[in-house]
C-alpha cells in the first residue's frame, strides 16, 4: 500500500493510492502527564488547545515545518495512518513532503518517524515541488515556473524547470507567524492577552494584506476579541478593525515578499522571463489571505495567481508521486 503524507505544521493530509485525499486533520496531539499513549490526536486534540488542565498538554509535534517532538510525531503519524486505512495493512511505502530548507538531521528525523509508524520505505519530496505539481504547473518542461507555498510553519518559494528546483528560499514564516503577529499587536496596542486560536479566528475573519477590490464593506468590518487584561488580569473585550489587523500582519507579509524578490534575483535571466510571462502561483493556506496576491503583484510587477485548490496543492502533488513512483522518481529522494 502506498501513502502520501503532507506533514504540515498546522494540518496533516493523507493521500492513499487509488483513493485520493482521505484525511485532513490538525497536527496536534494531546497527552497526559506521565502517560505514553496520546489521549487525543488531530481534530479532537485541537479542541483542547488553551483549555486543558495542568496534567494534560496539547502538543504540536511540528514547528516551522519540521519535527520538534519525535515521540508525538510518531504517535500522530501512526494514528492518522490507522484512521485513514483501518484494518490489517501491509507495510507501506510512504511519500512525505518536507520543506526545501530542512537539514540532514531533520530529514532523518522525519524518515525515522515514518518508519516507526509502519513504513517499509520512505521517500521525501520537497514541498515546493509537490505544490507545483499539485497546482498543475508544467514542472517537467524546459520552462520556468514559480510557486510560493505558504504553509502553517514555512513559506517555500521556488523556481522550477525540467523537473528540478533551480533556485529556492525556505522561510520559517507562515500561518503561525501571522497568528503570532496578531497576538503581539493586541497585547501591545490594547494591553489584552489572547490565545492562538483567537488570533487565528481574527486572521480568518478580517485578516488581509491589501485593500480588497470590489468589496467596500470589507474595510468596515470589525472583530470582537475577548481575552484577559495584561495588567489587571480581568476579562476584557475589544473591537479590532480590518486596518488594524492589516497593520499587524505587515511584518510577516513583507518577509514573504522579500523572499520572493530574493528568489527572483537569483533566478537565471531566461527563467525570469518565463516567470514574467506566466506569473507566480500561490498555494497553501496563506494564499487565502485576502489581497496577498495583489500586494505581491504590486511589489514585483509580475502577475500573481492563486491555485485552484491551494489548501490541498501539496497533498495532491504528493499523491501524484504516489500514483506514479517511476515517472516522478526524479523529484523524490529515497531514504
Coordinates of C-alpha atoms in Angstrom, one line a residue:
X1 CA 0.0 0.0 0.0
X2 CA 1.3 3.4 -0.9
X3 CA 0.5 6.6 1.1
X4 CA 1.4 10.2 0.6
X5 CA 1.7 12.5 3.6
X6 CA 1.7 16.3 3.7
X7 CA 3.1 16.6 7.2
X8 CA 2.3 20.2 7.9
X9 CA 2.9 22.3 10.9
X10 CA -0.9 23.2 11.1
X11 CA -2.5 20.3 9.3
X12 CA -1.6 16.8 8.1
X13 CA -3.2 15.4 4.9
X14 CA -3.0 11.7 3.8
X15 CA -3.3 10.6 0.3
X16 CA -3.9 6.9 -0.4
X17 CA -3.1 5.4 -3.8
X18 CA -6.2 4.9 -5.8
X19 CA -8.4 6.7 -3.3
X20 CA -7.2 10.3 -3.2
X21 CA -7.1 12.5 -0.1
X22 CA -8.7 10.5 2.7
X23 CA -7.7 12.5 5.8
X24 CA -7.2 16.2 6.7
X25 CA -6.7 16.9 10.4
X26 CA -4.8 19.4 12.6
X27 CA -1.3 18.4 13.5
X28 CA -2.0 18.3 17.3
X29 CA -1.5 15.6 19.9
X30 CA -3.0 15.8 23.5
X31 CA -1.0 13.8 26.1
X32 CA -1.4 13.3 29.8
X33 CA 1.5 13.8 32.2
X34 CA 3.3 10.6 32.8
X35 CA 1.4 8.6 30.2
X36 CA 2.9 7.2 27.0
X37 CA -0.2 6.9 24.8
X38 CA -1.9 10.0 23.4
X39 CA -5.3 11.0 24.8
X40 CA -6.4 12.6 21.5
X41 CA -5.0 13.3 18.1
X42 CA -6.0 15.6 15.3
X43 CA -9.3 17.4 15.4
X44 CA -10.2 16.2 18.9
X45 CA -6.8 17.3 20.2
X46 CA -7.0 20.8 18.7
X47 CA -10.2 21.4 20.6
X48 CA -8.2 21.1 23.8
X49 CA -5.7 23.9 23.0
X50 CA -5.8 26.6 25.7
X51 CA -8.5 24.6 27.6
X52 CA -6.6 21.8 29.2
X53 CA -5.9 21.2 32.9
X54 CA -2.4 21.2 34.2
X55 CA -2.0 17.4 33.8
X56 CA -2.8 17.4 30.1
X57 CA -0.8 19.1 27.4
X58 CA -1.7 19.8 23.8
X59 CA 1.4 19.3 21.7
X60 CA 2.1 20.4 18.1
X61 CA 4.8 17.9 17.1
X62 CA 6.0 20.0 14.2
X63 CA 7.5 23.5 14.4
X64 CA 8.5 25.5 11.3
X65 CA 7.7 22.5 9.1
X66 CA 10.0 20.1 10.9
X67 CA 9.6 17.6 13.8
X68 CA 10.2 19.2 17.2
X69 CA 8.7 16.4 19.3
X70 CA 9.7 13.0 17.9
X71 CA 7.5 10.7 20.0
X72 CA 4.4 12.8 19.5
X73 CA 5.1 13.0 15.7
X74 CA 5.4 9.2 15.5
X75 CA 2.2 8.7 17.5
X76 CA 0.4 11.2 15.3
X77 CA 1.5 9.6 12.0
X78 CA 0.6 6.1 13.3
X79 CA -2.8 7.3 14.4
X80 CA -3.6 9.0 11.1
X81 CA -2.5 6.0 9.0
X82 CA -4.7 3.7 11.1
X83 CA -7.6 6.1 10.8
X84 CA -7.2 6.5 7.1
X85 CA -6.6 2.8 6.4
X86 CA -8.4 0.8 9.1
X87 CA -7.9 -2.9 9.5
X88 CA -4.8 -5.0 8.6
X89 CA -2.3 -3.3 6.4
X90 CA 0.8 -4.5 4.7
X91 CA 3.9 -2.4 5.4
X92 CA 3.6 0.6 3.3
X93 CA 5.6 2.9 1.0
X94 CA 5.3 6.5 2.1
X95 CA 6.0 9.7 0.3
X96 CA 6.4 12.6 2.8
X97 CA 6.7 16.2 1.9
X98 CA 9.4 18.3 3.6
X99 CA 10.4 22.0 3.4
X100 CA 13.2 22.6 0.9
X101 CA 15.4 24.1 3.6
X102 CA 15.4 21.1 6.0
X103 CA 18.8 19.9 7.4
X104 CA 20.1 16.3 7.0
X105 CA 19.3 15.8 10.7
X106 CA 15.7 17.0 10.2
X107 CA 15.3 14.8 7.2
X108 CA 16.5 11.7 9.1
X109 CA 14.1 12.5 11.9
X110 CA 11.1 12.6 9.5
X111 CA 12.2 9.3 7.9
X112 CA 12.7 7.6 11.3
X113 CA 9.3 8.7 12.5
X114 CA 7.6 7.4 9.3
X115 CA 9.5 4.1 9.6
X116 CA 8.5 3.7 13.3
X117 CA 4.9 4.4 12.2
X118 CA 5.0 1.4 9.9
X119 CA 6.6 2.4 6.6
X120 CA 8.8 -0.1 4.9
X121 CA 10.2 2.5 2.5
X122 CA 10.2 6.3 2.8
X123 CA 10.7 8.8 0.0
X124 CA 10.9 12.6 0.6
X125 CA 9.8 15.2 -1.8
X126 CA 10.4 18.9 -1.3
X127 CA 7.2 20.9 -0.7
X128 CA 7.6 23.5 -3.4
X129 CA 7.9 20.7 -6.0
X130 CA 4.9 18.9 -4.6
X131 CA 2.9 22.2 -4.5
X132 CA 3.8 23.0 -8.1
X133 CA 2.8 19.5 -9.3
X134 CA -0.5 19.7 -7.3
X135 CA -1.2 23.2 -8.8
X136 CA -0.8 21.8 -12.3
X137 CA 2.4 23.6 -13.3
X138 CA 4.4 22.1 -16.1
X139 CA 7.4 21.2 -13.9
X140 CA 8.9 18.7 -16.4
X141 CA 9.0 21.2 -19.3
X142 CA 12.1 23.4 -20.0
X143 CA 10.2 26.5 -18.8
X144 CA 10.5 28.4 -15.6
X145 CA 7.5 28.0 -13.2
X146 CA 7.4 29.9 -9.9
X147 CA 5.4 28.7 -6.9
X148 CA 5.0 30.3 -3.4
X149 CA 3.7 27.8 -0.9
X150 CA 2.6 29.5 2.3
X151 CA 2.0 26.8 5.0
X152 CA 1.5 26.9 8.7
X153 CA 5.2 27.0 9.6
X154 CA 7.1 27.8 6.5
X155 CA 6.9 29.6 3.2
X156 CA 8.5 27.9 0.3
X157 CA 9.5 29.9 -2.7
X158 CA 10.9 28.2 -5.8
X159 CA 11.5 28.4 -9.5
X160 CA 11.2 25.0 -11.1
X161 CA 12.3 23.8 -14.6
X162 CA 12.9 20.4 -16.2
X163 CA 11.7 18.5 -13.1
X164 CA 14.1 20.2 -10.7
X165 CA 14.3 23.2 -8.4
X166 CA 16.6 25.8 -9.9
X167 CA 16.5 28.3 -7.1
X168 CA 14.5 28.4 -3.8
X169 CA 14.0 30.1 -0.5
X170 CA 12.7 28.4 2.6
X171 CA 11.4 31.0 5.0
X172 CA 10.2 30.0 8.5
X173 CA 7.3 32.3 8.3
X174 CA 3.8 31.1 7.7
X175 CA 0.3 31.0 9.1
X176 CA 1.6 30.6 12.7
X177 CA 3.7 33.7 12.4
X178 CA 0.7 35.6 11.1
X179 CA -1.2 34.5 14.2
X180 CA 1.7 35.5 16.5
X181 CA 1.8 38.9 14.8
X182 CA -1.9 39.4 15.7
X183 CA -1.3 38.2 19.3
X184 CA 1.6 40.6 19.7
X185 CA -0.3 43.6 18.3
X186 CA -3.3 43.1 20.5
X187 CA -1.0 42.8 23.6
X188 CA 0.9 45.9 22.7
X189 CA -1.9 48.2 21.5
X190 CA -4.8 47.0 23.6
X191 CA -3.0 45.5 26.7
X192 CA -5.0 42.3 26.1
X193 CA -3.8 38.8 26.2
X194 CA -5.4 36.4 23.7
X195 CA -4.7 32.8 22.7
X196 CA -3.5 31.4 19.4
X197 CA -7.0 30.1 18.5
X198 CA -8.5 33.5 18.9
X199 CA -5.7 35.1 16.8
X200 CA -6.4 32.5 14.1
X201 CA -10.1 33.4 14.2
X202 CA -9.2 37.1 13.8
X203 CA -6.9 36.3 10.8
X204 CA -9.6 34.3 9.1
X205 CA -12.3 36.8 9.9
X206 CA -10.9 40.1 8.9
X207 CA -7.2 39.5 8.0
X208 CA -5.9 41.0 4.8
X209 CA -2.7 42.0 3.1
X210 CA -4.1 44.7 0.7
X211 CA -7.4 46.5 0.4
X212 CA -9.9 44.1 -1.2
X213 CA -11.3 45.4 -4.5
X214 CA -15.0 45.3 -5.3
X215 CA -15.8 44.9 -1.6
X216 CA -16.0 48.2 0.1
X217 CA -17.9 46.7 3.0
X218 CA -14.9 44.5 3.9
X219 CA -12.9 47.6 5.1
X220 CA -15.7 48.5 7.5
X221 CA -15.8 45.1 9.3
X222 CA -14.7 44.6 12.9
X223 CA -14.0 41.6 15.0
X224 CA -14.8 41.3 18.7
X225 CA -11.9 39.8 20.7
X226 CA -12.2 38.5 24.2
X227 CA -9.2 37.9 26.4
X228 CA -7.5 38.8 29.7
X229 CA -6.2 42.2 30.7
X230 CA -2.4 42.4 30.6
X231 CA -2.2 44.3 33.9
X232 CA -5.3 43.6 36.0
X233 CA -5.9 40.0 34.7
X234 CA -9.7 40.5 34.4
X235 CA -11.7 39.5 31.3
X236 CA -11.8 42.3 28.6
X237 CA -13.4 42.8 25.2
X238 CA -12.1 44.9 22.3
X239 CA -13.1 45.6 18.7
X240 CA -10.4 45.1 16.1
X241 CA -10.7 46.8 12.7
X242 CA -9.6 45.5 9.3
X243 CA -6.9 48.2 9.1
X244 CA -5.5 47.3 12.5
X245 CA -5.2 43.6 11.6
X246 CA -3.6 44.5 8.2
X247 CA -1.1 46.6 10.1
X248 CA -0.4 43.8 12.5
X249 CA 0.3 41.4 9.6
X250 CA 2.6 43.8 7.7
X251 CA 5.9 42.5 9.0
X252 CA 5.4 38.8 8.2
X253 CA 3.8 39.6 4.8
X254 CA 6.8 41.8 4.0
X255 CA 9.1 38.9 4.9
X256 CA 7.3 36.7 2.4
X257 CA 7.6 39.4 -0.3
X258 CA 11.3 39.8 0.4
X259 CA 11.8 36.0 0.0
X260 CA 10.1 36.2 -3.4
X261 CA 12.3 39.1 -4.5
X262 CA 15.4 37.3 -3.4
X263 CA 14.4 34.1 -5.4
X264 CA 13.8 36.2 -8.5
X265 CA 17.2 37.9 -8.2
X266 CA 18.9 34.5 -8.0
X267 CA 16.9 33.1 -11.0
X268 CA 18.7 32.8 -14.4
X269 CA 17.5 35.5 -16.8
X270 CA 15.8 33.1 -19.2
X271 CA 13.7 31.6 -16.5
X272 CA 13.0 35.1 -15.1
X273 CA 11.4 35.9 -18.5
X274 CA 9.3 32.8 -18.2
X275 CA 8.1 33.8 -14.8
X276 CA 7.3 37.3 -16.0
X277 CA 5.2 35.9 -18.8
X278 CA 3.4 33.1 -17.0
X279 CA 3.2 34.6 -13.5
X280 CA 3.6 33.4 -9.9
X281 CA 1.3 30.8 -8.4
X282 CA 0.3 30.9 -4.7
X283 CA -0.5 27.8 -2.8
X284 CA -1.0 26.8 0.9
X285 CA -3.4 28.2 3.4
X286 CA -1.6 31.6 3.4
X287 CA -2.6 32.0 -0.2
X288 CA -6.2 32.6 1.0
X289 CA -5.3 35.8 2.9
X290 CA -7.3 38.4 1.0
X291 CA -5.2 40.8 -1.0
X292 CA -2.0 38.9 -0.7
X293 CA -1.9 38.2 -4.5
X294 CA -2.5 41.9 -5.3
X295 CA 0.2 43.1 -2.8
X296 CA 2.7 40.6 -4.2
X297 CA 1.9 41.6 -7.8
X298 CA 2.3 45.3 -6.9
X299 CA 5.7 44.6 -5.2
X300 CA 7.2 42.5 -8.1
X301 CA 5.4 43.7 -11.2
X302 CA 4.6 40.1 -12.1
X303 CA 1.1 38.6 -12.4
X304 CA 0.2 36.5 -9.3
X305 CA -2.5 33.8 -9.3
X306 CA -4.0 31.7 -6.5
X307 CA -4.0 27.9 -7.3
X308 CA -7.4 26.3 -7.8
X309 CA -7.1 24.3 -4.6
X310 CA -4.4 26.0 -2.6
X311 CA -5.0 24.1 0.7
X312 CA -4.6 20.7 -0.9
X313 CA -2.0 21.5 -3.6
X314 CA 0.9 19.9 -1.7
X315 CA -1.1 16.8 -0.8
X316 CA -2.3 16.5 -4.4
X317 CA 1.2 16.8 -5.7
X318 CA 2.4 14.2 -3.2
X319 CA -0.4 12.0 -4.4
X320 CA 0.7 12.2 -8.0
X321 CA 4.1 11.0 -6.8
X322 CA 2.4 8.1 -5.0
X323 CA 0.3 7.2 -8.1
X324 CA 3.4 7.1 -10.4
X325 CA 6.6 6.3 -8.4
X326 CA 8.6 5.5 -11.6
X327 CA 7.5 8.5 -13.6
X328 CA 8.2 11.0 -10.8
X329 CA 11.2 9.4 -9.2
X330 CA 13.4 12.3 -10.3
X331 CA 11.6 14.7 -7.9
X332 CA 11.9 12.3 -4.9
X333 CA 14.9 11.2 -2.8
X334 CA 14.9 7.7 -1.5
X335 CA 15.7 7.3 2.2

